[in-house]
CSV table of C-alpha atoms and ligand atoms in Angstrom, one decimal:
chain,number,residue,atom,x,y,z
A,1,UNK,CA,34.7,36.4,24.7
A,2,UNK,CA,32.9,39.5,26.0
A,3,UNK,CA,29.1,39.5,26.0
A,4,UNK,CA,27.6,42.9,26.9
A,5,UNK,CA,24.7,43.0,29.4
A,6,UNK,CA,21.4,43.1,27.4
A,7,UNK,CA,20.0,46.6,27.6
A,8,UNK,CA,16.3,47.2,28.1
A,9,UNK,CA,14.8,47.9,24.7
A,10,UNK,CA,13.0,51.3,24.9
A,11,UNK,CA,11.1,53.1,22.3
A,12,UNK,CA,9.2,56.3,22.0
A,13,UNK,CA,5.5,56.0,21.5
A,14,UNK,CA,3.4,57.9,18.9
A,15,UNK,CA,1.5,60.9,20.4
A,16,UNK,CA,-2.1,61.3,19.2
A,17,UNK,CA,-2.7,64.8,17.7
A,18,UNK,CA,-5.8,66.9,18.2
A,19,UNK,CA,-8.5,66.6,16.7
A,20,UNK,CA,-8.0,62.8,16.8
A,21,UNK,CA,-11.3,61.5,18.3
A,22,UNK,CA,-9.4,58.9,20.4
A,23,UNK,CA,-8.2,61.8,22.6
A,24,UNK,CA,-11.8,62.0,23.8
A,25,UNK,CA,-11.8,58.4,25.2
A,26,UNK,CA,-12.5,58.1,29.0
A,27,UNK,CA,-9.6,56.1,30.5
A,28,UNK,CA,-10.4,53.0,32.7
A,29,UNK,CA,-8.7,52.3,36.1
A,30,UNK,CA,-5.4,50.4,36.0
A,31,UNK,CA,-6.3,46.9,37.3
A,32,UNK,CA,-2.9,45.9,38.5
A,33,UNK,CA,0.5,47.7,38.9
A,34,UNK,CA,2.6,45.0,37.1
A,35,UNK,CA,5.5,44.7,34.7
A,36,UNK,CA,3.3,45.8,31.8
A,37,UNK,CA,2.4,49.1,33.6
A,38,UNK,CA,6.1,49.7,34.6
A,39,UNK,CA,7.2,49.2,31.0
A,40,UNK,CA,4.4,51.5,29.8
A,41,UNK,CA,5.5,54.2,32.3
A,42,UNK,CA,9.1,53.9,31.2
A,43,UNK,CA,8.1,54.3,27.5
A,44,UNK,CA,5.9,57.2,28.4
A,45,UNK,CA,8.8,59.0,30.2
A,46,UNK,CA,11.0,58.4,27.2
A,47,UNK,CA,8.3,59.8,24.9
A,48,UNK,CA,7.7,62.8,27.2
A,49,UNK,CA,11.4,63.7,27.6
A,50,UNK,CA,12.1,63.3,23.8
A,51,UNK,CA,9.2,65.6,23.1
A,52,UNK,CA,10.4,68.1,25.7
A,53,UNK,CA,7.1,67.9,27.6
A,54,UNK,CA,6.5,68.2,31.3
A,55,UNK,CA,3.7,65.7,31.4
A,56,UNK,CA,2.0,62.9,29.4
A,57,UNK,CA,-1.2,61.0,30.0
A,58,UNK,CA,-1.6,57.4,28.7
A,59,UNK,CA,-4.6,58.6,26.6
A,60,UNK,CA,-2.2,60.7,24.5
A,61,UNK,CA,-0.3,57.5,23.4
A,62,UNK,CA,-3.6,55.7,22.7
A,63,UNK,CA,-3.7,53.6,25.9
A,64,UNK,CA,-6.9,54.2,27.7
A,65,UNK,CA,-5.9,53.5,31.3
A,66,UNK,CA,-5.5,55.9,34.2
A,67,UNK,CA,-1.7,56.5,34.1
A,68,UNK,CA,0.2,59.8,34.0
A,69,UNK,CA,3.9,60.7,34.0
A,70,UNK,CA,5.2,64.1,35.0
A,71,UNK,CA,8.5,65.9,35.4
A,72,UNK,CA,8.3,69.6,35.9
A,73,UNK,CA,11.9,70.0,37.2
A,74,UNK,CA,14.4,72.1,35.3
A,75,UNK,CA,17.0,69.3,35.5
A,76,UNK,CA,14.5,66.7,34.3
A,77,UNK,CA,15.4,64.5,37.2
A,78,UNK,CA,12.2,64.4,39.3
A,79,UNK,CA,10.0,61.8,37.5
A,80,UNK,CA,6.5,61.3,39.0
A,81,UNK,CA,4.1,58.5,38.1
A,82,UNK,CA,0.4,58.8,39.1
A,83,UNK,CA,-1.7,55.6,38.7
A,84,UNK,CA,-5.4,55.8,39.2
A,85,UNK,CA,-5.1,59.4,40.4
A,86,UNK,CA,-7.9,61.2,42.1
A,87,UNK,CA,-7.9,64.9,43.1
A,88,UNK,CA,-9.1,64.9,46.7
A,89,UNK,CA,-8.9,68.7,47.2
A,90,UNK,CA,-8.5,71.8,45.1
A,91,UNK,CA,-8.0,75.4,46.2
A,92,UNK,CA,-10.8,77.9,45.7
A,93,UNK,CA,-8.0,80.2,44.5
A,94,UNK,CA,-7.6,80.0,40.7
A,95,UNK,CA,-5.1,81.4,38.3
A,96,UNK,CA,-5.1,82.0,34.5
A,97,UNK,CA,-1.9,80.5,33.1
A,98,UNK,CA,-0.5,79.7,29.6
A,99,UNK,CA,-0.8,76.0,28.7
A,100,UNK,CA,0.6,73.9,25.8
A,101,UNK,CA,0.0,70.3,24.9
A,102,UNK,CA,2.0,67.7,23.1
A,103,UNK,CA,-1.2,66.6,21.3
A,104,UNK,CA,-1.8,70.2,20.2
A,105,UNK,CA,1.6,71.2,18.8
A,106,UNK,CA,2.5,74.8,18.5
A,107,UNK,CA,-0.6,76.1,20.3
A,108,UNK,CA,-0.4,77.9,23.6
A,109,UNK,CA,-3.3,79.7,25.4
A,110,UNK,CA,-4.6,80.7,28.8
A,111,UNK,CA,-6.6,78.3,31.0
A,112,UNK,CA,-7.9,79.0,34.5
A,113,UNK,CA,-6.9,76.3,37.1
A,114,UNK,CA,-6.8,75.8,40.9
A,115,UNK,CA,-3.5,77.1,42.2
A,116,UNK,CA,-3.1,74.1,44.6
A,117,UNK,CA,-4.4,70.5,44.6
A,118,UNK,CA,-4.1,67.3,46.6
A,119,UNK,CA,-4.0,64.2,44.6
A,120,UNK,CA,-4.1,60.5,45.7
A,121,UNK,CA,-2.5,57.9,43.4
A,122,UNK,CA,-0.7,54.6,43.3
A,123,UNK,CA,3.0,54.6,42.6
A,124,UNK,CA,5.0,52.0,40.6
A,125,UNK,CA,5.2,49.8,43.7
A,126,UNK,CA,1.4,49.9,44.0
A,127,UNK,CA,1.6,52.0,47.1
A,128,UNK,CA,-1.1,54.7,47.7
A,129,UNK,CA,0.4,58.1,48.1
A,130,UNK,CA,-0.9,61.6,48.6
A,131,UNK,CA,0.8,64.6,46.9
A,132,UNK,CA,0.2,68.2,47.7
A,133,UNK,CA,1.0,70.3,44.5
A,134,UNK,CA,1.3,74.0,43.8
A,135,UNK,CA,2.4,76.1,40.9
A,136,UNK,CA,3.4,74.4,37.6
A,137,UNK,CA,3.0,70.9,39.1
A,138,UNK,CA,-0.6,71.6,40.2
A,139,UNK,CA,-1.4,73.0,36.7
A,140,UNK,CA,0.2,70.0,35.0
A,141,UNK,CA,-1.6,67.4,37.2
A,142,UNK,CA,-5.0,69.1,36.4
A,143,UNK,CA,-4.1,69.2,32.6
A,144,UNK,CA,-3.1,65.5,32.6
A,145,UNK,CA,-6.2,64.4,34.7
A,146,UNK,CA,-8.4,66.1,32.0
A,147,UNK,CA,-6.7,63.9,29.4
A,148,UNK,CA,-7.8,60.8,31.3
A,149,UNK,CA,-11.4,62.2,31.1
A,150,UNK,CA,-11.0,62.7,27.4
A,151,UNK,CA,-10.7,66.4,27.7
A,152,UNK,CA,-8.1,68.5,25.8
A,153,UNK,CA,-7.2,72.0,27.0
A,154,UNK,CA,-8.5,73.7,23.8
A,155,UNK,CA,-12.0,72.7,25.1
A,156,UNK,CA,-11.7,75.6,27.6
A,157,UNK,CA,-11.2,78.1,24.8
A,158,UNK,CA,-14.0,79.8,22.8
A,159,UNK,CA,-15.6,77.7,19.9
A,160,UNK,CA,-14.1,80.3,17.5
A,161,UNK,CA,-10.6,79.7,18.8
A,162,UNK,CA,-11.1,76.0,19.0
A,163,UNK,CA,-12.3,75.7,15.4
A,164,UNK,CA,-9.4,77.8,14.1
A,165,UNK,CA,-6.9,75.5,16.0
A,166,UNK,CA,-8.7,72.4,14.6
A,167,UNK,CA,-8.5,73.8,11.0
A,168,UNK,CA,-4.8,74.7,11.4
A,169,UNK,CA,-3.9,71.3,12.8
A,170,UNK,CA,-5.8,69.3,10.2
A,171,UNK,CA,-4.0,71.2,7.5
A,172,UNK,CA,-0.7,70.7,9.2
A,173,UNK,CA,-1.3,67.0,9.5
A,174,UNK,CA,-2.2,66.8,5.8
A,175,UNK,CA,1.0,68.7,4.9
A,176,UNK,CA,3.1,66.4,7.1
A,177,UNK,CA,1.6,63.3,5.5
A,178,UNK,CA,2.2,64.7,2.0
A,179,UNK,CA,5.8,65.5,2.9
A,180,UNK,CA,6.3,62.0,4.3
A,181,UNK,CA,4.8,60.4,1.2
A,182,UNK,CA,7.1,62.4,-1.1
A,183,UNK,CA,10.1,61.5,1.0
A,184,UNK,CA,9.2,57.8,0.8
A,185,UNK,CA,8.8,58.0,-3.0
A,186,UNK,CA,12.3,59.6,-3.4
B,201,K1U,O1,-0.1,66.9,28.3
B,201,K1U,C1,0.8,67.3,27.6
B,201,K1U,O2,0.6,67.3,26.4
B,201,K1U,C2,2.1,67.8,28.2
B,201,K1U,C3,2.1,69.3,28.4
B,201,K1U,C4,1.8,69.6,29.8
B,201,K1U,C5,1.5,71.0,30.2
B,201,K1U,C6,2.2,72.1,29.8
B,201,K1U,C7,1.9,73.3,30.2
B,201,K1U,C8,0.8,73.5,31.0
B,201,K1U,C9,0.1,72.5,31.4
B,201,K1U,C10,0.4,71.2,31.1
B,201,K1U,C11,3.4,69.8,27.9
B,201,K1U,O3,4.4,69.4,28.4
B,201,K1U,S1,3.4,71.0,26.6
B,201,K1U,C12,5.0,71.4,26.3
B,201,K1U,C13,5.8,72.1,27.4
B,201,K1U,O4,6.8,71.6,27.8
B,201,K1U,C14,5.3,73.3,28.0
B,201,K1U,C15,4.5,74.2,27.4
B,201,K1U,C16,4.1,75.4,28.1
B,201,K1U,C17,4.5,75.7,29.3
B,201,K1U,C18,5.4,74.8,30.0
B,201,K1U,C19,5.8,73.6,29.3
B,202,ZN,ZN1,-1.9,67.8,27.0
């Protein structure tokens, strides 16, 4: 009789949506890079790839530990994990670029960020590494590090824009819940 190899069970995680207050939680350092953290990183990659994002912070999946996954490659084959990341240097040169966020669906706006950064972080083997990042990778690292501090990119926008976004997303969430309730009742 043929018994197939057991496959690792993977599942996507729910992404918190702005203005969920849990997005403003400050993440705590990862105490140990162990099997739990490797499993969480794998689930976060699955969630990020499924949502067609280029990055995801643990905060966004309601885990308040300093863990980020990123893949800015076109081919989606350059996964990067940053555990307990710290920016050790940022360029004085800044650039205004368009950002989006999986926790703020459908909203894109300009944010000014350093064009290059150096970041130190542990990898999945618990090794300390230094990364020099430019372009989209530098932007994505800064965006995800903000999530770990409880900051969402809309907080760089004017209060007027931010309130409009909040109102739009609260309404969208209510409509989505009503639609789901109706679908369940059918
Ligand atoms: O943190 C997140 O929610 C992921 C976010 C990362 C990010 C995108 C753009 C600039 C900075 C950080 C996303 O992946 S949003 C969706 C997306 O794939 C995207 C949006 C705009 C430009 C490029 C990619
Ligand atoms: Zn984001």
